[in-house]
Coordinates of C-alpha atoms and ligand atoms in Angstrom, one line a residue:
M1 CA -3.4 -18.9 -96.5
K2 CA -2.7 -21.0 -99.9
S3 CA -1.0 -20.1 -102.8
S4 CA -2.6 -20.9 -106.0
E5 CA -1.0 -22.6 -109.0
K6 CA -3.4 -19.8 -110.6
R7 CA -1.5 -16.5 -111.2
A8 CA -3.0 -12.9 -112.2
V9 CA -1.2 -11.2 -115.3
L10 CA -1.8 -7.9 -115.7
T11 CA -0.8 -6.1 -119.5
F12 CA -1.1 -2.2 -120.3
S13 CA -2.7 -0.9 -123.3
D14 CA 0.2 0.8 -123.9
A15 CA 4.1 0.3 -123.3
T16 CA 3.5 -0.5 -120.1
P17 CA 5.5 -3.6 -119.2
G18 CA 2.7 -6.8 -117.8
I19 CA 3.4 -8.3 -114.2
T20 CA 2.0 -11.3 -113.0
L21 CA 0.3 -11.2 -109.7
P22 CA 0.8 -14.0 -107.2
I23 CA -2.6 -15.3 -106.3
Y24 CA -3.9 -17.2 -102.8
Q25 CA -6.5 -19.3 -101.7
G26 CA -8.8 -18.9 -98.3
S27 CA -10.4 -22.1 -97.2
V28 CA -13.3 -21.1 -98.8
G29 CA -14.9 -18.1 -100.6
P30 CA -13.3 -16.4 -103.3
E31 CA -9.3 -16.1 -104.2
V32 CA -7.7 -13.1 -103.8
I33 CA -4.7 -11.5 -105.8
D34 CA -1.7 -10.6 -104.3
I35 CA -1.2 -6.9 -105.0
R36 CA 1.4 -5.9 -103.0
S37 CA 4.2 -5.5 -105.3
L38 CA 1.3 -3.2 -107.9
Y39 CA 3.3 0.3 -107.0
G40 CA 6.5 -0.9 -106.9
K41 CA 6.5 -2.5 -110.0
T42 CA 4.2 -0.6 -111.8
G43 CA 4.0 2.9 -110.0
M44 CA 0.5 2.8 -109.9
F45 CA -2.6 1.9 -107.9
T46 CA -5.7 0.4 -107.0
Y47 CA -8.8 2.7 -106.9
D48 CA -11.6 1.0 -105.0
P49 CA -13.3 3.5 -103.1
G50 CA -15.9 2.0 -100.5
F51 CA -13.3 -1.3 -100.7
L52 CA -15.7 -3.3 -103.0
S53 CA -13.2 -6.0 -104.6
T54 CA -10.5 -5.2 -101.5
A55 CA -9.2 -8.0 -99.3
S56 CA -7.3 -6.0 -96.3
C57 CA -6.6 -9.1 -94.4
Q58 CA -6.7 -13.0 -94.2
S59 CA -8.8 -13.8 -90.7
A60 CA -9.8 -17.6 -89.1
I61 CA -12.9 -15.9 -87.3
T62 CA -16.1 -15.3 -88.9
Y63 CA -17.1 -16.4 -92.2
I64 CA -20.2 -15.1 -94.3
D65 CA -21.5 -16.4 -97.7
G66 CA -23.5 -13.2 -99.1
D67 CA -24.8 -15.8 -101.7
R68 CA -26.3 -18.2 -99.7
G69 CA -26.7 -16.5 -96.8
K70 CA -24.7 -18.2 -94.1
L71 CA -22.7 -17.0 -91.3
L72 CA -19.8 -19.3 -89.7
Y73 CA -18.2 -18.4 -86.4
R74 CA -15.1 -20.3 -86.0
G75 CA -16.8 -22.8 -88.4
Y76 CA -19.9 -22.9 -86.6
P77 CA -23.0 -21.6 -88.4
I78 CA -24.9 -19.0 -86.4
E79 CA -27.6 -21.3 -86.0
Q80 CA -26.3 -23.7 -84.1
L81 CA -24.9 -21.4 -82.4
A82 CA -27.9 -19.2 -81.7
A83 CA -29.2 -22.1 -80.5
Q84 CA -27.4 -23.5 -78.2
C85 CA -24.7 -22.3 -76.7
D86 CA -24.7 -18.7 -74.4
Y87 CA -22.8 -15.4 -75.3
L88 CA -19.8 -16.2 -73.4
E89 CA -19.5 -19.2 -74.7
A90 CA -19.5 -17.8 -78.5
C91 CA -16.9 -15.4 -76.8
Y92 CA -15.0 -17.5 -76.1
L93 CA -15.2 -19.7 -79.2
L94 CA -14.7 -16.1 -81.4
L95 CA -11.5 -15.0 -79.3
Y96 CA -9.5 -18.3 -78.4
G97 CA -10.9 -20.4 -81.8
E98 CA -13.3 -23.4 -79.5
L99 CA -15.7 -23.7 -77.7
P100 CA -14.6 -24.2 -73.8
D101 CA -15.2 -27.3 -72.3
R102 CA -17.3 -27.2 -68.6
D103 CA -14.0 -26.0 -66.9
Q104 CA -12.7 -23.4 -69.2
K105 CA -16.1 -22.0 -69.7
Q106 CA -16.6 -22.4 -65.5
E107 CA -13.0 -20.0 -65.8
F108 CA -13.8 -17.1 -68.5
V109 CA -17.5 -16.8 -66.8
G110 CA -15.2 -16.3 -63.3
L111 CA -13.1 -14.3 -65.0
I112 CA -15.6 -11.9 -66.6
A113 CA -17.3 -12.0 -63.6
N114 CA -14.6 -10.6 -61.6
H115 CA -14.0 -7.0 -63.9
T116 CA -17.7 -6.3 -64.6
M117 CA -17.7 -3.3 -62.3
V118 CA -15.4 -0.1 -63.4
N119 CA -13.1 2.3 -61.5
E120 CA -15.7 4.1 -59.0
Q121 CA -13.5 7.5 -61.4
M122 CA -15.4 6.5 -64.2
H123 CA -18.8 7.1 -61.9
L124 CA -17.7 11.0 -61.4
M125 CA -17.1 10.9 -65.5
L126 CA -20.2 10.3 -66.2
R127 CA -21.7 12.8 -64.1
G128 CA -19.9 15.1 -66.3
F129 CA -22.5 14.1 -69.3
R130 CA -25.7 16.5 -69.8
R131 CA -28.9 13.6 -68.7
D132 CA -29.8 14.2 -72.4
A133 CA -26.9 12.8 -74.0
H134 CA -27.3 9.8 -76.8
P135 CA -25.9 7.1 -75.0
M136 CA -23.5 6.4 -78.0
A137 CA -21.7 9.6 -77.3
V138 CA -21.0 8.4 -73.7
L139 CA -20.6 4.8 -74.3
T140 CA -17.4 6.1 -77.1
S141 CA -16.2 8.1 -74.7
M142 CA -16.2 5.8 -71.5
A143 CA -15.5 3.3 -73.7
G144 CA -11.8 5.4 -74.7
A145 CA -11.5 6.3 -71.3
L146 CA -10.7 2.9 -69.8
A147 CA -6.9 3.5 -70.9
A148 CA -7.1 6.2 -68.5
F149 CA -7.6 3.7 -65.8
Y150 CA -6.5 0.3 -66.6
H151 CA -3.0 1.3 -67.3
D152 CA -2.1 -2.4 -67.2
S153 CA -3.4 -3.0 -70.4
T154 CA -2.8 -0.7 -72.9
D155 CA 0.6 -1.7 -74.4
I156 CA -1.2 -3.3 -78.0
N157 CA 2.2 -4.9 -78.6
N158 CA 2.6 -7.0 -75.5
P159 CA -0.2 -10.4 -75.9
K160 CA -0.6 -10.8 -71.8
H161 CA -2.1 -6.6 -71.9
R162 CA -4.3 -7.1 -74.8
E163 CA -5.6 -10.7 -73.4
I164 CA -6.7 -8.6 -70.1
A165 CA -8.0 -6.0 -72.1
A166 CA -10.0 -8.0 -74.2
I167 CA -11.2 -9.9 -70.7
R168 CA -12.3 -5.8 -69.5
L169 CA -13.7 -4.3 -72.7
I170 CA -16.3 -7.4 -72.7
A171 CA -16.4 -7.5 -69.0
K172 CA -17.5 -4.0 -68.5
M173 CA -19.4 -3.2 -71.8
P174 CA -22.2 -4.1 -69.9
T175 CA -21.8 -2.2 -66.9
L176 CA -20.7 1.1 -69.2
V177 CA -24.5 1.2 -71.3
A178 CA -26.4 0.7 -67.9
M179 CA -24.5 3.1 -66.8
A180 CA -24.9 5.5 -69.6
Y181 CA -28.9 4.0 -69.5
K182 CA -29.2 5.5 -66.7
H183 CA -27.6 8.5 -66.6
S184 CA -30.2 9.5 -69.0
V185 CA -33.6 8.4 -66.7
S186 CA -31.8 10.1 -63.5
Q187 CA -30.8 7.4 -61.4
S188 CA -28.5 6.0 -59.8
C189 CA -27.1 2.4 -61.6
P190 CA -26.4 -0.8 -59.5
Y191 CA -23.4 -2.5 -59.7
P192 CA -23.0 -5.5 -61.5
N193 CA -24.1 -9.1 -59.6
N194 CA -21.9 -11.6 -60.2
A195 CA -23.9 -14.6 -59.2
L196 CA -26.1 -13.8 -62.4
S197 CA -25.7 -14.8 -65.9
Y198 CA -24.2 -12.2 -68.9
S199 CA -27.3 -11.1 -69.5
G200 CA -29.5 -11.2 -66.5
N201 CA -27.1 -8.9 -64.6
F202 CA -27.0 -6.3 -67.5
M203 CA -31.2 -6.7 -67.0
R204 CA -30.9 -5.5 -63.9
M205 CA -28.0 -3.0 -63.9
M206 CA -30.5 -1.6 -66.4
F207 CA -33.5 -1.9 -64.8
A208 CA -33.3 -2.6 -61.6
T209 CA -33.4 0.8 -58.9
P210 CA -32.5 1.3 -55.4
C211 CA -35.7 0.8 -54.2
E212 CA -36.9 -2.0 -56.1
D213 CA -35.1 -5.0 -57.5
Y214 CA -35.1 -6.8 -60.7
E215 CA -36.1 -10.2 -62.0
P216 CA -35.8 -10.3 -65.6
S217 CA -37.5 -13.8 -67.3
D218 CA -36.0 -16.1 -68.5
V219 CA -37.3 -16.4 -71.6
L220 CA -36.2 -12.2 -71.8
V221 CA -32.9 -13.3 -70.8
R222 CA -32.4 -15.7 -73.4
A223 CA -33.6 -13.3 -76.4
L224 CA -31.1 -10.7 -75.3
D225 CA -28.5 -13.1 -75.3
R226 CA -29.4 -14.3 -78.5
I227 CA -29.0 -10.4 -79.4
F228 CA -25.7 -10.6 -78.0
I229 CA -24.5 -13.7 -80.0
L230 CA -26.0 -12.5 -83.4
H231 CA -24.2 -9.4 -83.6
A232 CA -20.8 -10.7 -81.2
D233 CA -18.9 -10.4 -85.2
H234 CA -19.4 -10.1 -88.8
E235 CA -16.0 -10.0 -90.5
Q236 CA -14.6 -7.3 -91.8
N237 CA -17.8 -4.7 -91.2
T238 CA -16.7 -1.3 -91.3
S239 CA -16.4 -0.6 -87.8
T240 CA -13.9 -3.9 -87.0
S241 CA -11.8 -2.8 -89.9
T242 CA -12.4 1.0 -88.2
V243 CA -10.9 -1.3 -85.0
R244 CA -8.2 -2.8 -87.4
L245 CA -6.9 0.5 -89.2
C246 CA -7.1 2.7 -85.5
G247 CA -5.0 -0.2 -83.9
S248 CA -2.6 -0.1 -86.8
S249 CA -1.2 2.7 -85.6
G250 CA -0.2 0.6 -81.7
T251 CA -2.6 2.8 -80.3
N252 CA -3.8 1.0 -77.3
P253 CA -7.0 -1.2 -76.9
F254 CA -9.8 0.7 -75.7
A255 CA -8.9 3.6 -78.2
A256 CA -9.4 1.2 -81.0
I257 CA -12.6 0.3 -79.4
G258 CA -13.6 3.3 -79.0
A259 CA -13.1 4.6 -82.6
G260 CA -15.7 1.3 -83.7
I261 CA -18.2 2.0 -81.3
A262 CA -17.6 5.6 -83.3
C263 CA -18.5 4.5 -86.7
L264 CA -21.2 1.9 -85.4
W265 CA -22.8 4.7 -84.5
G266 CA -23.7 5.1 -88.0
P267 CA -27.3 4.4 -89.2
A268 CA -26.3 2.8 -92.3
H269 CA -24.1 0.7 -89.7
G270 CA -24.9 0.2 -86.8
G271 CA -27.4 2.6 -85.8
A272 CA -29.8 1.2 -88.6
N273 CA -31.4 -0.6 -85.7
E274 CA -32.5 3.0 -83.8
A275 CA -33.7 3.7 -87.6
C276 CA -35.8 1.0 -88.7
L277 CA -38.0 1.3 -85.8
G278 CA -38.5 5.1 -86.1
M279 CA -39.6 4.1 -89.8
L280 CA -42.1 1.4 -88.7
Q281 CA -43.0 3.8 -85.8
D282 CA -43.2 6.7 -88.9
I283 CA -45.1 4.1 -91.1
H284 CA -47.3 3.1 -88.2
A285 CA -48.2 6.5 -87.3
A286 CA -49.1 7.8 -90.8
G287 CA -52.0 4.8 -90.9
G288 CA -49.7 1.2 -90.7
V289 CA -50.6 -1.4 -93.0
A290 CA -52.0 0.1 -95.5
R291 CA -50.1 3.0 -96.0
I292 CA -46.5 1.1 -97.6
G293 CA -47.2 0.9 -100.9
E294 CA -46.7 4.2 -100.5
F295 CA -43.7 4.8 -98.3
V296 CA -42.3 1.7 -100.8
A297 CA -42.9 4.3 -104.0
R298 CA -41.4 6.2 -101.7
V299 CA -38.1 4.2 -101.6
K300 CA -38.0 3.3 -105.0
D301 CA -37.8 6.7 -105.9
E302 CA -34.2 7.3 -106.6
N303 CA -34.6 11.3 -106.4
S304 CA -36.3 10.7 -102.5
G305 CA -33.3 9.6 -100.6
V306 CA -35.3 7.4 -98.6
K307 CA -34.0 4.3 -97.8
L308 CA -36.3 0.5 -96.3
M309 CA -33.8 0.9 -93.7
G310 CA -32.8 -2.4 -92.1
F311 CA -32.7 -4.1 -95.5
G312 CA -29.9 -4.3 -97.4
H313 CA -26.5 -5.9 -97.1
R314 CA -23.0 -5.2 -98.5
V315 CA -22.1 -9.3 -98.4
Y316 CA -25.8 -10.2 -98.2
K317 CA -27.1 -10.3 -101.4
N318 CA -29.8 -13.1 -99.9
Y319 CA -31.9 -13.4 -96.6
D320 CA -29.4 -12.3 -93.5
P321 CA -29.4 -15.5 -91.5
R322 CA -29.8 -13.3 -88.2
A323 CA -32.6 -12.1 -89.7
R324 CA -34.4 -15.3 -89.5
L325 CA -33.0 -16.0 -86.0
M326 CA -34.1 -12.3 -85.0
R327 CA -37.9 -12.4 -86.3
E328 CA -38.2 -16.2 -84.5
T329 CA -36.9 -14.5 -81.1
C330 CA -39.7 -11.8 -82.3
H331 CA -42.6 -13.5 -82.5
E332 CA -41.3 -15.7 -78.9
V333 CA -40.8 -12.8 -77.3
L334 CA -44.1 -11.0 -78.0
G335 CA -45.7 -13.9 -77.2
H336 CA -44.7 -14.7 -74.4
L337 CA -45.3 -11.1 -73.2
G338 CA -48.7 -11.4 -74.6
V339 CA -48.1 -8.7 -77.2
D340 CA -47.4 -10.8 -80.6
R341 CA -50.1 -8.7 -82.4
D342 CA -48.0 -6.1 -81.5
P343 CA -48.9 -3.2 -84.4
L344 CA -45.0 -3.0 -85.6
L345 CA -44.6 -6.9 -86.0
Q346 CA -47.7 -6.8 -88.2
L347 CA -46.4 -3.9 -90.2
A348 CA -42.6 -5.3 -90.7
M349 CA -44.2 -8.9 -91.6
A350 CA -46.3 -7.1 -94.0
L351 CA -43.4 -4.6 -95.2
E352 CA -41.2 -7.8 -95.9
K353 CA -44.1 -9.8 -97.7
V354 CA -44.6 -6.9 -100.5
T355 CA -40.6 -6.4 -101.1
L356 CA -39.8 -9.9 -101.3
E357 CA -42.2 -10.2 -104.5
D358 CA -41.4 -6.5 -105.7
E359 CA -38.9 -6.6 -108.5
Y360 CA -37.1 -3.3 -107.4
F361 CA -35.6 -5.1 -104.3
V362 CA -35.8 -8.6 -105.9
S363 CA -33.1 -7.4 -108.9
R364 CA -30.9 -6.0 -106.6
K365 CA -31.0 -8.8 -104.0
L366 CA -32.3 -6.8 -101.3
Y367 CA -33.1 -8.9 -97.8
P368 CA -34.3 -7.9 -94.4
N369 CA -31.1 -8.2 -92.3
V370 CA -30.2 -8.2 -88.7
D371 CA -31.2 -4.7 -87.7
F372 CA -35.1 -5.3 -89.2
Y373 CA -36.4 -7.2 -86.2
S374 CA -34.2 -6.7 -83.7
G375 CA -35.5 -3.1 -82.9
I376 CA -39.1 -4.8 -82.2
V377 CA -37.6 -7.2 -79.5
L378 CA -35.6 -4.4 -77.8
R379 CA -38.2 -2.7 -77.7
A380 CA -40.3 -5.4 -76.2
I381 CA -37.5 -6.0 -73.5
G382 CA -38.0 -2.5 -72.3
I383 CA -34.9 -1.4 -74.2
P384 CA -35.4 2.4 -74.8
V385 CA -34.7 3.1 -78.9
S386 CA -31.7 5.8 -78.2
L387 CA -30.2 2.9 -76.9
F388 CA -30.2 0.1 -79.8
T389 CA -27.2 1.1 -80.9
A390 CA -25.7 0.3 -77.7
I391 CA -27.0 -3.1 -77.8
F392 CA -24.9 -3.3 -81.0
A393 CA -21.8 -1.8 -79.3
L394 CA -21.8 -4.5 -76.6
S395 CA -22.6 -7.6 -78.6
R396 CA -19.7 -6.0 -81.3
T397 CA -17.4 -5.8 -78.6
V398 CA -15.5 -9.6 -78.5
G399 CA -15.5 -9.1 -81.8
W400 CA -13.5 -6.0 -82.0
I401 CA -10.7 -7.2 -79.6
A402 CA -11.0 -10.7 -81.2
Q403 CA -10.2 -9.0 -84.9
L404 CA -7.8 -7.1 -83.4
N405 CA -5.7 -9.4 -81.4
E406 CA -5.5 -11.3 -84.5
M407 CA -4.5 -8.4 -86.7
M408 CA -1.4 -8.0 -84.0
A409 CA -0.9 -11.6 -84.0
D410 CA 0.0 -11.5 -88.1
P411 CA 3.3 -11.7 -89.6
D412 CA 2.0 -9.7 -92.7
Y413 CA 0.8 -7.0 -90.1
R414 CA 1.6 -3.4 -91.6
I415 CA -0.3 0.1 -90.0
G416 CA -3.3 1.0 -92.4
R417 CA -2.4 3.9 -94.8
P418 CA -4.3 3.7 -98.0
R419 CA -3.5 5.4 -100.9
Q420 CA -5.1 7.9 -103.4
L421 CA -5.9 9.1 -106.6
F422 CA -5.4 13.1 -106.1
T423 CA -7.6 15.2 -108.4
G424 CA -6.7 18.6 -106.5
T425 CA -4.6 21.5 -107.4
V426 CA -1.5 20.4 -108.8
L427 CA 1.0 23.8 -107.3
R428 CA -0.1 27.4 -107.3
Ligands
ACO501 N1 -33.6 0.6 -99.9 C1 -33.7 1.4 -100.8 N2 -32.5 0.1 -102.1 C2 -31.6 0.6 -101.5 C3 -31.5 -0.4 -100.4 C4 -32.0 0.1 -98.8 N3 -32.1 -0.3 -97.9 N4 -29.9 -0.4 -100.1 C5 -29.6 -0.5 -101.3 N5 -30.3 -0.1 -101.6 C6 -29.8 -0.1 -103.4 C7 -29.0 1.3 -103.9 O1 -29.8 2.7 -103.8 C8 -28.7 0.8 -105.3 O2 -29.2 1.2 -105.9 P1 -29.2 1.4 -107.5 O3 -28.2 0.1 -108.3 O4 -30.1 1.6 -107.9 O5 -28.1 2.5 -107.3 C9 -28.5 -0.6 -104.7 O6 -29.6 -1.4 -104.2 C10 -27.6 -1.3 -104.3 O7 -26.9 -0.5 -102.2 P2 -25.6 0.0 -102.6 O8 -26.0 1.3 -101.9 O9 -24.0 -0.4 -103.9 O10 -25.2 -1.3 -101.3 P3 -24.1 -0.8 -100.6 O11 -23.4 -2.3 -100.2 O12 -22.7 0.4 -100.5 O13 -24.9 -0.5 -98.8 C11 -25.3 -0.5 -96.8 C12 -25.3 -1.3 -98.5 C13 -25.3 0.4 -96.6 C14 -26.0 -1.5 -96.2 C15 -27.2 -0.3 -97.5 O14 -28.1 -0.9 -97.9 C16 -28.0 0.1 -96.9 O15 -28.0 1.6 -96.1 N6 -29.3 -0.1 -96.0 C17 -30.0 0.4 -94.7 C18 -29.2 0.9 -93.3 C19 -29.2 -0.5 -93.1 O16 -30.4 -1.4 -93.0 N7 -28.0 -1.4 -92.8 C20 -27.9 -2.0 -91.5 C21 -26.8 -2.9 -92.6 S1 -26.1 -4.6 -91.3 C22 -25.4 -3.8 -90.0 O17 -24.2 -2.8 -90.5 C23 -25.2 -4.5 -89.1

């Protein structure tokens, strides 16, 4: 980051002396005021619930221009990556800062393939869960439990350990998600097949059985791979900030990722894809497109507590570029499967059209986010709704670990420890 010539001057309406604060510029995006000396100089904290105005770190990984609806991974627009890369290339880019050349890609793919299996003991652990456990509950535990099996990559202060943990996590997440799914349907989970692509292998683990192999179609593999790319990173979102905060205590990378998965589960974050499909199904069951007006009226009624799931975003105040790509994939997949008159897709498009012309949504800059169409694609691929957020977690693992590793290498890194404005009883 670069110091700006400009300074921020903070003055007070009483006799408290004013102070001058430095301002830094990033390569693009808003400047930041450095308030680190504020408490020392004034005895005051800043108050910013939900971090609406707080940059918690410097980062060179992902950039979002929320007003223009732009998303870049390491400088590459998401549209280019979605069209021209596969997921493992995007992972390499996020982790190491550059797209791989042919040799680097081959080596990386080989490395990931060599770590797809999980310790056999983890299958015993899986059996301890109820069959009706939510896959996110299973995944949170299993990801955290990796620390119990891979002792040679738990020292977060050791760059080598962090790198091995990154490879292990990216490689093993598809296996863990497939294990969580197979357990829920009382089937044995096939071992990974390293001859297949990352996404192809995942689909096979999901849908093959001991008596019948599964050969995924190229269109579906490509669609899933695109879903993985679109969800791979999204700068300092809630779960990524959780991973950073958790990792800042010096805990091991597996524990930090487990915390990220737990955070992602919430319906205001990664759980929105599941909630969005549920919402579309409810409207469909209630009468479909004809009931949209009624549903939108409930969303607009501030006393109803009803939100339009898959809409709105803290950063995007324009169309989420991932939603546009997802809509494209949605048409491709449903067309390929011959179900392009899918009622939920028709409903989603009609709902989108209504909201884009409605003053309530326009004035609040509420547009579809990535979750609005992803549920329809996942469902068409055959992924059960309860697994949607686990798919998101699988995809986001690379972003979490890239951000965690970036934080550990940052000289400004400190344990994360927010302060508070105490409003309770002073002394009794
Ligand atoms: N439906 C209806 N109204 C909404 C929605 C929505 N989905 N989202 C925001 N609003 C309204 C708010 O009620 C508020 O209205 P007000 O000014 O009259 O009070 C206004 O728009 C501003 O919204 P905030 O809640 O201040 O926005 P915030 O940045 O805090 O929340 C969030 C963002 C959590 C994503 C929110 O838009 C939401 O809950 N969306 C639905 C869930 C969802 O799709 N989450 C996925 C996000 S993408 C991801 O995590 C991958």
